[in-house]
Amino acid sequence: LPKEMAIKYQSLHHIMVASSLTNKLAHEINPDFMMGTMLALSGIYPKTCHPEDVMGAMQFRRRALIFADVMMRGYYPSYAKQIFKDYQINIQMEAEDEAILKAYPSDYLAFSYYRTTAFDHTSEVTTTTGGQQASSNPYLKETPWGWPIDGIGFRYVINELWDRYQKPLFCVENGMGNIDVLENDTVNDDYRIDYLREHIREMKKAVEEDG
């Protein structure tokens, strides 16, 4: 729906300018303050090595990363033009908006990671965060909710974001939903402990092995 997408992206533009002005004010109050932004950035893979899956996964991912690109780098990336063209969007900017975004980017990126999904060019795309895209991954176990469990994907996303921004990263949401059963006033959730252990192990590899 072009009209709804235009309203969404226009509103997000105002939010990002406001975020930059908040960064400016915070650094005026205390230059040591670290100001960041938080986004949902679970991972996306191509379903196969079919070129349309690979290219589609990249384009799908850009629709999630565009907001981090603006807030972390300070400008709209070149690929934004194609996104706006696809959605028939013409962002209305004040004369000083671009200068504000450039001068006061975020100091760190906070993000959520729960799972990865696979981009299938034959399936309908339903979201841009990499969370739900109507294509499961046969190589991964899933929770009872149908969410893939992918610790290595966590390592992949950490590397992806670090290589892209070279600024501090904070995973502020991670975990698993499950159908927990209360037994003798206790939830024996070894499966959740295993999930967290796997993700922490892969996070450590991202830091210590991948640099």
JSON list of C-alpha atoms in Angstrom, two decimals:
[
{"chain": "A", "resi": 1, "resn": "LEU", "atom": "CA", "xyz": [0.00, 0.00, 0.00]},
{"chain": "A", "resi": 2, "resn": "PRO", "atom": "CA", "xyz": [2.00, 3.01, -1.26]},
{"chain": "A", "resi": 3, "resn": "LYS", "atom": "CA", "xyz": [0.13, 5.59, 0.85]},
{"chain": "A", "resi": 4, "resn": "GLU", "atom": "CA", "xyz": [0.68, 3.68, 4.10]},
{"chain": "A", "resi": 5, "resn": "MET", "atom": "CA", "xyz": [4.35, 3.09, 3.27]},
{"chain": "A", "resi": 6, "resn": "ALA", "atom": "CA", "xyz": [4.80, 6.79, 2.47]},
{"chain": "A", "resi": 7, "resn": "ILE", "atom": "CA", "xyz": [3.37, 7.72, 5.87]},
{"chain": "A", "resi": 8, "resn": "LYS", "atom": "CA", "xyz": [5.56, 5.13, 7.58]},
{"chain": "A", "resi": 9, "resn": "TYR", "atom": "CA", "xyz": [8.81, 6.27, 6.00]},
{"chain": "A", "resi": 10, "resn": "GLN", "atom": "CA", "xyz": [7.97, 9.97, 6.40]},
{"chain": "A", "resi": 11, "resn": "SER", "atom": "CA", "xyz": [7.25, 9.41, 10.09]},
{"chain": "A", "resi": 12, "resn": "LEU", "atom": "CA", "xyz": [10.48, 7.46, 10.52]},
{"chain": "A", "resi": 13, "resn": "HIS", "atom": "CA", "xyz": [12.41, 10.29, 8.88]},
{"chain": "A", "resi": 14, "resn": "HIS", "atom": "CA", "xyz": [11.08, 12.69, 11.52]},
{"chain": "A", "resi": 15, "resn": "ILE", "atom": "CA", "xyz": [11.96, 10.18, 14.24]},
{"chain": "A", "resi": 16, "resn": "MET", "atom": "CA", "xyz": [15.53, 9.86, 12.97]},
{"chain": "A", "resi": 17, "resn": "VAL", "atom": "CA", "xyz": [16.00, 13.64, 12.79]},
{"chain": "A", "resi": 18, "resn": "ALA", "atom": "CA", "xyz": [14.60, 13.92, 16.32]},
{"chain": "A", "resi": 19, "resn": "SER", "atom": "CA", "xyz": [17.00, 11.19, 17.45]},
{"chain": "A", "resi": 20, "resn": "SER", "atom": "CA", "xyz": [19.93, 13.11, 15.98]},
{"chain": "A", "resi": 21, "resn": "LEU", "atom": "CA", "xyz": [18.86, 16.29, 17.76]},
{"chain": "A", "resi": 22, "resn": "THR", "atom": "CA", "xyz": [18.58, 14.29, 20.99]},
{"chain": "A", "resi": 23, "resn": "ASN", "atom": "CA", "xyz": [22.16, 13.09, 20.45]},
{"chain": "A", "resi": 24, "resn": "LYS", "atom": "CA", "xyz": [23.22, 16.72, 19.99]},
{"chain": "A", "resi": 25, "resn": "LEU", "atom": "CA", "xyz": [21.54, 17.84, 23.19]},
{"chain": "A", "resi": 26, "resn": "ALA", "atom": "CA", "xyz": [22.89, 14.92, 25.21]},
{"chain": "A", "resi": 27, "resn": "HIS", "atom": "CA", "xyz": [26.48, 15.58, 24.10]},
{"chain": "A", "resi": 28, "resn": "GLU", "atom": "CA", "xyz": [26.06, 19.25, 25.00]},
{"chain": "A", "resi": 29, "resn": "ILE", "atom": "CA", "xyz": [24.96, 18.22, 28.49]},
{"chain": "A", "resi": 30, "resn": "ASN", "atom": "CA", "xyz": [27.84, 15.77, 28.85]},
{"chain": "A", "resi": 31, "resn": "PRO", "atom": "CA", "xyz": [30.34, 15.01, 26.06]},
{"chain": "A", "resi": 32, "resn": "ASP", "atom": "CA", "xyz": [30.97, 11.58, 27.61]},
{"chain": "A", "resi": 33, "resn": "PHE", "atom": "CA", "xyz": [27.38, 10.44, 27.12]},
{"chain": "A", "resi": 34, "resn": "MET", "atom": "CA", "xyz": [26.96, 7.51, 24.70]},
{"chain": "A", "resi": 35, "resn": "MET", "atom": "CA", "xyz": [23.75, 7.82, 22.71]},
{"chain": "A", "resi": 36, "resn": "GLY", "atom": "CA", "xyz": [22.41, 4.93, 20.68]},
{"chain": "A", "resi": 37, "resn": "THR", "atom": "CA", "xyz": [19.46, 3.50, 18.83]},
{"chain": "A", "resi": 38, "resn": "MET", "atom": "CA", "xyz": [17.75, 0.12, 19.04]},
{"chain": "A", "resi": 39, "resn": "LEU", "atom": "CA", "xyz": [16.39, -1.93, 16.15]},
{"chain": "A", "resi": 40, "resn": "ALA", "atom": "CA", "xyz": [15.07, -5.45, 15.53]},
{"chain": "A", "resi": 41, "resn": "LEU", "atom": "CA", "xyz": [17.79, -7.04, 13.42]},
{"chain": "A", "resi": 42, "resn": "SER", "atom": "CA", "xyz": [17.46, -10.81, 13.46]},
{"chain": "A", "resi": 43, "resn": "GLY", "atom": "CA", "xyz": [19.26, -12.42, 10.52]},
{"chain": "A", "resi": 44, "resn": "ILE", "atom": "CA", "xyz": [18.36, -13.36, 6.96]},
{"chain": "A", "resi": 45, "resn": "TYR", "atom": "CA", "xyz": [19.87, -16.02, 4.68]},
{"chain": "A", "resi": 46, "resn": "PRO", "atom": "CA", "xyz": [19.15, -16.81, 1.03]},
{"chain": "A", "resi": 47, "resn": "LYS", "atom": "CA", "xyz": [17.01, -19.95, 0.86]},
{"chain": "A", "resi": 48, "resn": "THR", "atom": "CA", "xyz": [19.28, -21.41, -1.85]},
{"chain": "A", "resi": 49, "resn": "CYS", "atom": "CA", "xyz": [22.20, -20.32, -4.02]},
{"chain": "A", "resi": 50, "resn": "HIS", "atom": "CA", "xyz": [19.68, -19.31, -6.70]},
{"chain": "A", "resi": 51, "resn": "PRO", "atom": "CA", "xyz": [20.77, -15.79, -7.72]},
{"chain": "A", "resi": 52, "resn": "GLU", "atom": "CA", "xyz": [17.29, -14.41, -7.07]},
{"chain": "A", "resi": 53, "resn": "ASP", "atom": "CA", "xyz": [17.38, -15.80, -3.52]},
{"chain": "A", "resi": 54, "resn": "VAL", "atom": "CA", "xyz": [20.81, -14.29, -2.90]},
{"chain": "A", "resi": 55, "resn": "MET", "atom": "CA", "xyz": [19.95, -10.91, -4.41]},
{"chain": "A", "resi": 56, "resn": "GLY", "atom": "CA", "xyz": [16.53, -10.94, -2.79]},
{"chain": "A", "resi": 57, "resn": "ALA", "atom": "CA", "xyz": [18.01, -11.65, 0.65]},
{"chain": "A", "resi": 58, "resn": "MET", "atom": "CA", "xyz": [20.37, -8.70, 0.26]},
{"chain": "A", "resi": 59, "resn": "GLN", "atom": "CA", "xyz": [17.57, -6.37, -0.81]},
{"chain": "A", "resi": 60, "resn": "PHE", "atom": "CA", "xyz": [15.32, -7.69, 1.96]},
{"chain": "A", "resi": 61, "resn": "ARG", "atom": "CA", "xyz": [18.04, -7.06, 4.51]},
{"chain": "A", "resi": 62, "resn": "ARG", "atom": "CA", "xyz": [18.56, -3.51, 3.27]},
{"chain": "A", "resi": 63, "resn": "ARG", "atom": "CA", "xyz": [14.94, -2.74, 4.09]},
{"chain": "A", "resi": 64, "resn": "ALA", "atom": "CA", "xyz": [15.73, -3.59, 7.70]},
{"chain": "A", "resi": 65, "resn": "LEU", "atom": "CA", "xyz": [19.15, -1.90, 7.82]},
{"chain": "A", "resi": 66, "resn": "ILE", "atom": "CA", "xyz": [18.18, 1.38, 6.17]},
{"chain": "A", "resi": 67, "resn": "PHE", "atom": "CA", "xyz": [17.21, 2.89, 9.52]},
{"chain": "A", "resi": 68, "resn": "ALA", "atom": "CA", "xyz": [20.43, 1.78, 11.22]},
{"chain": "A", "resi": 69, "resn": "ASP", "atom": "CA", "xyz": [22.39, 3.04, 8.21]},
{"chain": "A", "resi": 70, "resn": "VAL", "atom": "CA", "xyz": [20.90, 6.51, 8.58]},
{"chain": "A", "resi": 71, "resn": "MET", "atom": "CA", "xyz": [21.23, 6.72, 12.35]},
{"chain": "A", "resi": 72, "resn": "MET", "atom": "CA", "xyz": [24.70, 5.14, 12.57]},
{"chain": "A", "resi": 73, "resn": "ARG", "atom": "CA", "xyz": [26.29, 6.59, 9.41]},
{"chain": "A", "resi": 74, "resn": "GLY", "atom": "CA", "xyz": [24.43, 9.87, 9.28]},
{"chain": "A", "resi": 75, "resn": "TYR", "atom": "CA", "xyz": [22.95, 9.75, 5.78]},
{"chain": "A", "resi": 76, "resn": "TYR", "atom": "CA", "xyz": [20.51, 7.87, 3.57]},
{"chain": "A", "resi": 77, "resn": "PRO", "atom": "CA", "xyz": [22.37, 5.13, 1.66]},
{"chain": "A", "resi": 78, "resn": "SER", "atom": "CA", "xyz": [22.30, 5.10, -2.12]},
{"chain": "A", "resi": 79, "resn": "TYR", "atom": "CA", "xyz": [20.02, 2.06, -2.18]},
{"chain": "A", "resi": 80, "resn": "ALA", "atom": "CA", "xyz": [17.32, 4.10, -0.42]},
{"chain": "A", "resi": 81, "resn": "LYS", "atom": "CA", "xyz": [16.43, 5.66, -3.78]},
{"chain": "A", "resi": 82, "resn": "GLN", "atom": "CA", "xyz": [15.29, 2.28, -5.10]},
{"chain": "A", "resi": 83, "resn": "ILE", "atom": "CA", "xyz": [13.28, 1.53, -1.96]},
{"chain": "A", "resi": 84, "resn": "PHE", "atom": "CA", "xyz": [11.51, 4.87, -2.21]},
{"chain": "A", "resi": 85, "resn": "LYS", "atom": "CA", "xyz": [10.89, 4.27, -5.91]},
{"chain": "A", "resi": 86, "resn": "ASP", "atom": "CA", "xyz": [9.44, 0.82, -5.23]},
{"chain": "A", "resi": 87, "resn": "TYR", "atom": "CA", "xyz": [7.06, 2.24, -2.62]},
{"chain": "A", "resi": 88, "resn": "GLN", "atom": "CA", "xyz": [6.33, 5.45, -4.56]},
{"chain": "A", "resi": 89, "resn": "ILE", "atom": "CA", "xyz": [7.70, 7.55, -1.70]},
{"chain": "A", "resi": 90, "resn": "ASN", "atom": "CA", "xyz": [8.95, 11.11, -1.80]},
{"chain": "A", "resi": 91, "resn": "ILE", "atom": "CA", "xyz": [10.42, 11.97, 1.60]},
{"chain": "A", "resi": 92, "resn": "GLN", "atom": "CA", "xyz": [9.71, 15.58, 2.54]},
{"chain": "A", "resi": 93, "resn": "MET", "atom": "CA", "xyz": [12.75, 17.08, 4.26]},
{"chain": "A", "resi": 94, "resn": "GLU", "atom": "CA", "xyz": [13.47, 20.41, 5.88]},
{"chain": "A", "resi": 95, "resn": "ALA", "atom": "CA", "xyz": [16.51, 22.23, 4.51]},
{"chain": "A", "resi": 96, "resn": "GLU", "atom": "CA", "xyz": [18.67, 21.35, 7.51]},
{"chain": "A", "resi": 97, "resn": "ASP", "atom": "CA", "xyz": [17.57, 17.70, 7.98]},
{"chain": "A", "resi": 98, "resn": "GLU", "atom": "CA", "xyz": [20.45, 16.08, 6.11]},
{"chain": "A", "resi": 99, "resn": "ALA", "atom": "CA", "xyz": [23.03, 18.22, 7.92]},
{"chain": "A", "resi": 100, "resn": "ILE", "atom": "CA", "xyz": [21.50, 17.27, 11.29]},
{"chain": "A", "resi": 101, "resn": "LEU", "atom": "CA", "xyz": [21.60, 13.55, 10.48]},
{"chain": "A", "resi": 102, "resn": "LYS", "atom": "CA", "xyz": [25.22, 13.84, 9.34]},
{"chain": "A", "resi": 103, "resn": "ALA", "atom": "CA", "xyz": [26.43, 15.85, 12.34]},
{"chain": "A", "resi": 104, "resn": "TYR", "atom": "CA", "xyz": [24.84, 13.83, 15.14]},
{"chain": "A", "resi": 105, "resn": "PRO", "atom": "CA", "xyz": [24.78, 10.07, 14.43]},
{"chain": "A", "resi": 106, "resn": "SER", "atom": "CA", "xyz": [24.30, 7.42, 17.09]},
{"chain": "A", "resi": 107, "resn": "ASP", "atom": "CA", "xyz": [27.32, 6.30, 19.10]},
{"chain": "A", "resi": 108, "resn": "TYR", "atom": "CA", "xyz": [26.25, 2.65, 19.38]},
{"chain": "A", "resi": 109, "resn": "LEU", "atom": "CA", "xyz": [23.71, 0.22, 18.01]},
{"chain": "A", "resi": 110, "resn": "ALA", "atom": "CA", "xyz": [21.44, -1.81, 20.26]},
{"chain": "A", "resi": 111, "resn": "PHE", "atom": "CA", "xyz": [19.60, -4.65, 18.57]},
{"chain": "A", "resi": 112, "resn": "SER", "atom": "CA", "xyz": [17.41, -7.66, 19.15]},
{"chain": "A", "resi": 113, "resn": "TYR", "atom": "CA", "xyz": [18.27, -11.13, 17.89]},
{"chain": "A", "resi": 114, "resn": "TYR", "atom": "CA", "xyz": [15.99, -14.12, 18.23]},
{"chain": "A", "resi": 115, "resn": "ARG", "atom": "CA", "xyz": [16.33, -16.15, 15.04]},
{"chain": "A", "resi": 116, "resn": "THR", "atom": "CA", "xyz": [17.22, -16.22, 11.38]},
{"chain": "A", "resi": 117, "resn": "THR", "atom": "CA", "xyz": [14.97, -16.77, 8.42]},
{"chain": "A", "resi": 118, "resn": "ALA", "atom": "CA", "xyz": [15.55, -17.80, 4.82]},
{"chain": "A", "resi": 119, "resn": "PHE", "atom": "CA", "xyz": [14.61, -15.61, 1.87]},
{"chain": "A", "resi": 120, "resn": "ASP", "atom": "CA", "xyz": [12.76, -17.54, -0.81]},
{"chain": "A", "resi": 121, "resn": "HIS", "atom": "CA", "xyz": [12.14, -15.53, -3.98]},
{"chain": "A", "resi": 122, "resn": "THR", "atom": "CA", "xyz": [9.04, -17.61, -4.67]},
{"chain": "A", "resi": 123, "resn": "SER", "atom": "CA", "xyz": [7.43, -16.68, -1.31]},
{"chain": "A", "resi": 124, "resn": "GLU", "atom": "CA", "xyz": [5.69, -13.50, -0.29]},
{"chain": "A", "resi": 125, "resn": "VAL", "atom": "CA", "xyz": [7.81, -11.18, 1.86]},
{"chain": "A", "resi": 126, "resn": "THR", "atom": "CA", "xyz": [5.94, -10.34, 5.05]},
{"chain": "A", "resi": 127, "resn": "THR", "atom": "CA", "xyz": [8.35, -8.22, 7.09]},
{"chain": "A", "resi": 128, "resn": "THR", "atom": "CA", "xyz": [11.73, -6.51, 6.82]},
{"chain": "A", "resi": 129, "resn": "THR", "atom": "CA", "xyz": [13.39, -7.45, 10.10]},
{"chain": "A", "resi": 130, "resn": "GLY", "atom": "CA", "xyz": [14.47, -10.94, 9.10]},
{"chain": "A", "resi": 131, "resn": "GLY", "atom": "CA", "xyz": [12.07, -12.41, 11.61]},
{"chain": "A", "resi": 132, "resn": "GLN", "atom": "CA", "xyz": [9.23, -13.84, 9.53]},
{"chain": "A", "resi": 133, "resn": "GLN", "atom": "CA", "xyz": [9.43, -14.44, 5.82]},
{"chain": "A", "resi": 134, "resn": "ALA", "atom": "CA", "xyz": [7.36, -17.57, 5.17]},
{"chain": "A", "resi": 135, "resn": "SER", "atom": "CA", "xyz": [10.35, -19.86, 4.64]},
{"chain": "A", "resi": 136, "resn": "SER", "atom": "CA", "xyz": [11.75, -22.23, 7.27]},
{"chain": "A", "resi": 137, "resn": "ASN", "atom": "CA", "xyz": [15.32, -23.49, 7.41]},
{"chain": "A", "resi": 138, "resn": "PRO", "atom": "CA", "xyz": [15.56, -27.31, 7.25]},
{"chain": "A", "resi": 139, "resn": "TYR", "atom": "CA", "xyz": [18.99, -27.25, 8.89]},
{"chain": "A", "resi": 140, "resn": "LEU", "atom": "CA", "xyz": [17.76, -25.71, 12.15]},
{"chain": "A", "resi": 141, "resn": "LYS", "atom": "CA", "xyz": [15.69, -26.98, 15.04]},
{"chain": "A", "resi": 142, "resn": "GLU", "atom": "CA", "xyz": [12.65, -24.91, 15.92]},
{"chain": "A", "resi": 143, "resn": "THR", "atom": "CA", "xyz": [10.85, -23.99, 19.13]},
{"chain": "A", "resi": 144, "resn": "PRO", "atom": "CA", "xyz": [7.22, -25.08, 19.56]},
{"chain": "A", "resi": 145, "resn": "TRP", "atom": "CA", "xyz": [6.34, -21.61, 18.24]},
{"chain": "A", "resi": 146, "resn": "GLY", "atom": "CA", "xyz": [8.14, -22.42, 15.00]},
{"chain": "A", "resi": 147, "resn": "TRP", "atom": "CA", "xyz": [11.07, -20.04, 15.60]},
{"chain": "A", "resi": 148, "resn": "PRO", "atom": "CA", "xyz": [14.42, -21.41, 14.39]},
{"chain": "A", "resi": 149, "resn": "ILE", "atom": "CA", "xyz": [17.18, -21.78, 16.99]},
{"chain": "A", "resi": 150, "resn": "ASP", "atom": "CA", "xyz": [20.35, -20.42, 15.41]},
{"chain": "A", "resi": 151, "resn": "GLY", "atom": "CA", "xyz": [23.29, -19.54, 17.63]},
{"chain": "A", "resi": 152, "resn": "ILE", "atom": "CA", "xyz": [25.66, -19.35, 14.67]},
{"chain": "A", "resi": 153, "resn": "GLY", "atom": "CA", "xyz": [23.25, -16.88, 13.09]},
{"chain": "A", "resi": 154, "resn": "PHE", "atom": "CA", "xyz": [23.81, -14.65, 16.14]},
{"chain": "A", "resi": 155, "resn": "ARG", "atom": "CA", "xyz": [27.55, -14.71, 15.47]},
{"chain": "A", "resi": 156, "resn": "TYR", "atom": "CA", "xyz": [26.85, -13.95, 11.82]},
{"chain": "A", "resi": 157, "resn": "VAL", "atom": "CA", "xyz": [24.69, -10.92, 12.62]},
{"chain": "A", "resi": 158, "resn": "ILE", "atom": "CA", "xyz": [27.21, -9.55, 15.13]},
{"chain": "A", "resi": 159, "resn": "ASN", "atom": "CA", "xyz": [29.90, -9.72, 12.46]},
{"chain": "A", "resi": 160, "resn": "GLU", "atom": "CA", "xyz": [27.58, -8.23, 9.86]},
{"chain": "A", "resi": 161, "resn": "LEU", "atom": "CA", "xyz": [26.76, -5.23, 12.03]},
{"chain": "A", "resi": 162, "resn": "TRP", "atom": "CA", "xyz": [30.31, -4.69, 13.25]},
{"chain": "A", "resi": 163, "resn": "ASP", "atom": "CA", "xyz": [31.73, -4.80, 9.73]},
{"chain": "A", "resi": 164, "resn": "ARG", "atom": "CA", "xyz": [29.06, -2.34, 8.62]},
{"chain": "A", "resi": 165, "resn": "TYR", "atom": "CA", "xyz": [29.30, 0.24, 11.41]},
{"chain": "A", "resi": 166, "resn": "GLN", "atom": "CA", "xyz": [32.51, -0.22, 13.42]},
{"chain": "A", "resi": 167, "resn": "LYS", "atom": "CA", "xyz": [30.74, 1.07, 16.53]},
{"chain": "A", "resi": 168, "resn": "PRO", "atom": "CA", "xyz": [29.83, -0.62, 19.82]},
{"chain": "A", "resi": 169, "resn": "LEU", "atom": "CA", "xyz": [27.04, -3.19, 19.63]},
{"chain": "A", "resi": 170, "resn": "PHE", "atom": "CA", "xyz": [24.64, -4.24, 22.37]},
{"chain": "A", "resi": 171, "resn": "CYS", "atom": "CA", "xyz": [22.25, -7.15, 22.01]},
{"chain": "A", "resi": 172, "resn": "VAL", "atom": "CA", "xyz": [19.43, -5.98, 24.27]},
{"chain": "A", "resi": 173, "resn": "GLU", "atom": "CA", "xyz": [16.87, -8.68, 23.40]},
{"chain": "A", "resi": 174, "resn": "ASN", "atom": "CA", "xyz": [17.52, -12.40, 23.04]},
{"chain": "A", "resi": 175, "resn": "GLY", "atom": "CA", "xyz": [15.85, -15.52, 24.31]},
{"chain": "A", "resi": 176, "resn": "MET", "atom": "CA", "xyz": [13.35, -18.19, 23.42]},
{"chain": "A", "resi": 177, "resn": "GLY", "atom": "CA", "xyz": [9.65, -18.62, 23.87]},
{"chain": "A", "resi": 178, "resn": "ASN", "atom": "CA", "xyz": [8.46, -22.10, 24.75]},
{"chain": "A", "resi": 179, "resn": "ILE", "atom": "CA", "xyz": [5.50, -23.96, 26.19]},
{"chain": "A", "resi": 180, "resn": "ASP", "atom": "CA", "xyz": [6.74, -24.14, 29.75]},
{"chain": "A", "resi": 181, "resn": "VAL", "atom": "CA", "xyz": [5.17, -26.67, 32.10]},
{"chain": "A", "resi": 182, "resn": "LEU", "atom": "CA", "xyz": [5.06, -26.10, 35.86]},
{"chain": "A", "resi": 183, "resn": "GLU", "atom": "CA", "xyz": [6.06, -29.25, 37.77]},
{"chain": "A", "resi": 184, "resn": "ASN", "atom": "CA", "xyz": [6.21, -29.13, 41.58]},
{"chain": "A", "resi": 185, "resn": "ASP", "atom": "CA", "xyz": [6.27, -25.32, 41.43]},
{"chain": "A", "resi": 186, "resn": "THR", "atom": "CA", "xyz": [9.29, -25.45, 39.11]},
{"chain": "A", "resi": 187, "resn": "VAL", "atom": "CA", "xyz": [9.89, -24.94, 35.40]},
{"chain": "A", "resi": 188, "resn": "ASN", "atom": "CA", "xyz": [12.68, -27.29, 34.34]},
{"chain": "A", "resi": 189, "resn": "ASP", "atom": "CA", "xyz": [13.75, -25.34, 31.29]},
{"chain": "A", "resi": 190, "resn": "ASP", "atom": "CA", "xyz": [17.02, -27.01, 30.34]},
{"chain": "A", "resi": 191, "resn": "TYR", "atom": "CA", "xyz": [16.08, -26.23, 26.73]},
{"chain": "A", "resi": 192, "resn": "ARG", "atom": "CA", "xyz": [16.24, -22.50, 27.53]},
{"chain": "A", "resi": 193, "resn": "ILE", "atom": "CA", "xyz": [19.57, -22.88, 29.32]},
{"chain": "A", "resi": 194, "resn": "ASP", "atom": "CA", "xyz": [20.89, -24.72, 26.24]},
{"chain": "A", "resi": 195, "resn": "TYR", "atom": "CA", "xyz": [19.59, -21.93, 23.99]},
{"chain": "A", "resi": 196, "resn": "LEU", "atom": "CA", "xyz": [21.29, -19.21, 26.00]},
{"chain": "A", "resi": 197, "resn": "ARG", "atom": "CA", "xyz": [24.51, -21.20, 26.37]},
{"chain": "A", "resi": 198, "resn": "GLU", "atom": "CA", "xyz": [24.71, -21.69, 22.60]},
{"chain": "A", "resi": 199, "resn": "HIS", "atom": "CA", "xyz": [24.11, -18.02, 21.86]},
{"chain": "A", "resi": 200, "resn": "ILE", "atom": "CA", "xyz": [26.58, -16.81, 24.49]},
{"chain": "A", "resi": 201, "resn": "ARG", "atom": "CA", "xyz": [29.18, -19.23, 23.11]},
{"chain": "A", "resi": 202, "resn": "GLU", "atom": "CA", "xyz": [28.72, -17.84, 19.58]},
{"chain": "A", "resi": 203, "resn": "MET", "atom": "CA", "xyz": [28.80, -14.25, 20.86]},
{"chain": "A", "resi": 204, "resn": "LYS", "atom": "CA", "xyz": [32.13, -15.02, 22.51]},
{"chain": "A", "resi": 205, "resn": "LYS", "atom": "CA", "xyz": [33.46, -16.42, 19.23]},
{"chain": "A", "resi": 206, "resn": "ALA", "atom": "CA", "xyz": [32.41, -13.23, 17.46]},
{"chain": "A", "resi": 207, "resn": "VAL", "atom": "CA", "xyz": [34.44, -11.17, 19.93]},
{"chain": "A", "resi": 208, "resn": "GLU", "atom": "CA", "xyz": [37.47, -13.38, 20.52]},
{"chain": "A", "resi": 209, "resn": "GLU", "atom": "CA", "xyz": [37.87, -15.21, 17.19]},
{"chain": "A", "resi": 210, "resn": "ASP", "atom": "CA", "xyz": [36.35, -12.82, 14.66]},
{"chain": "A", "resi": 211, "resn": "GLY", "atom": "CA", "xyz": [37.73, -9.67, 16.23]}
]
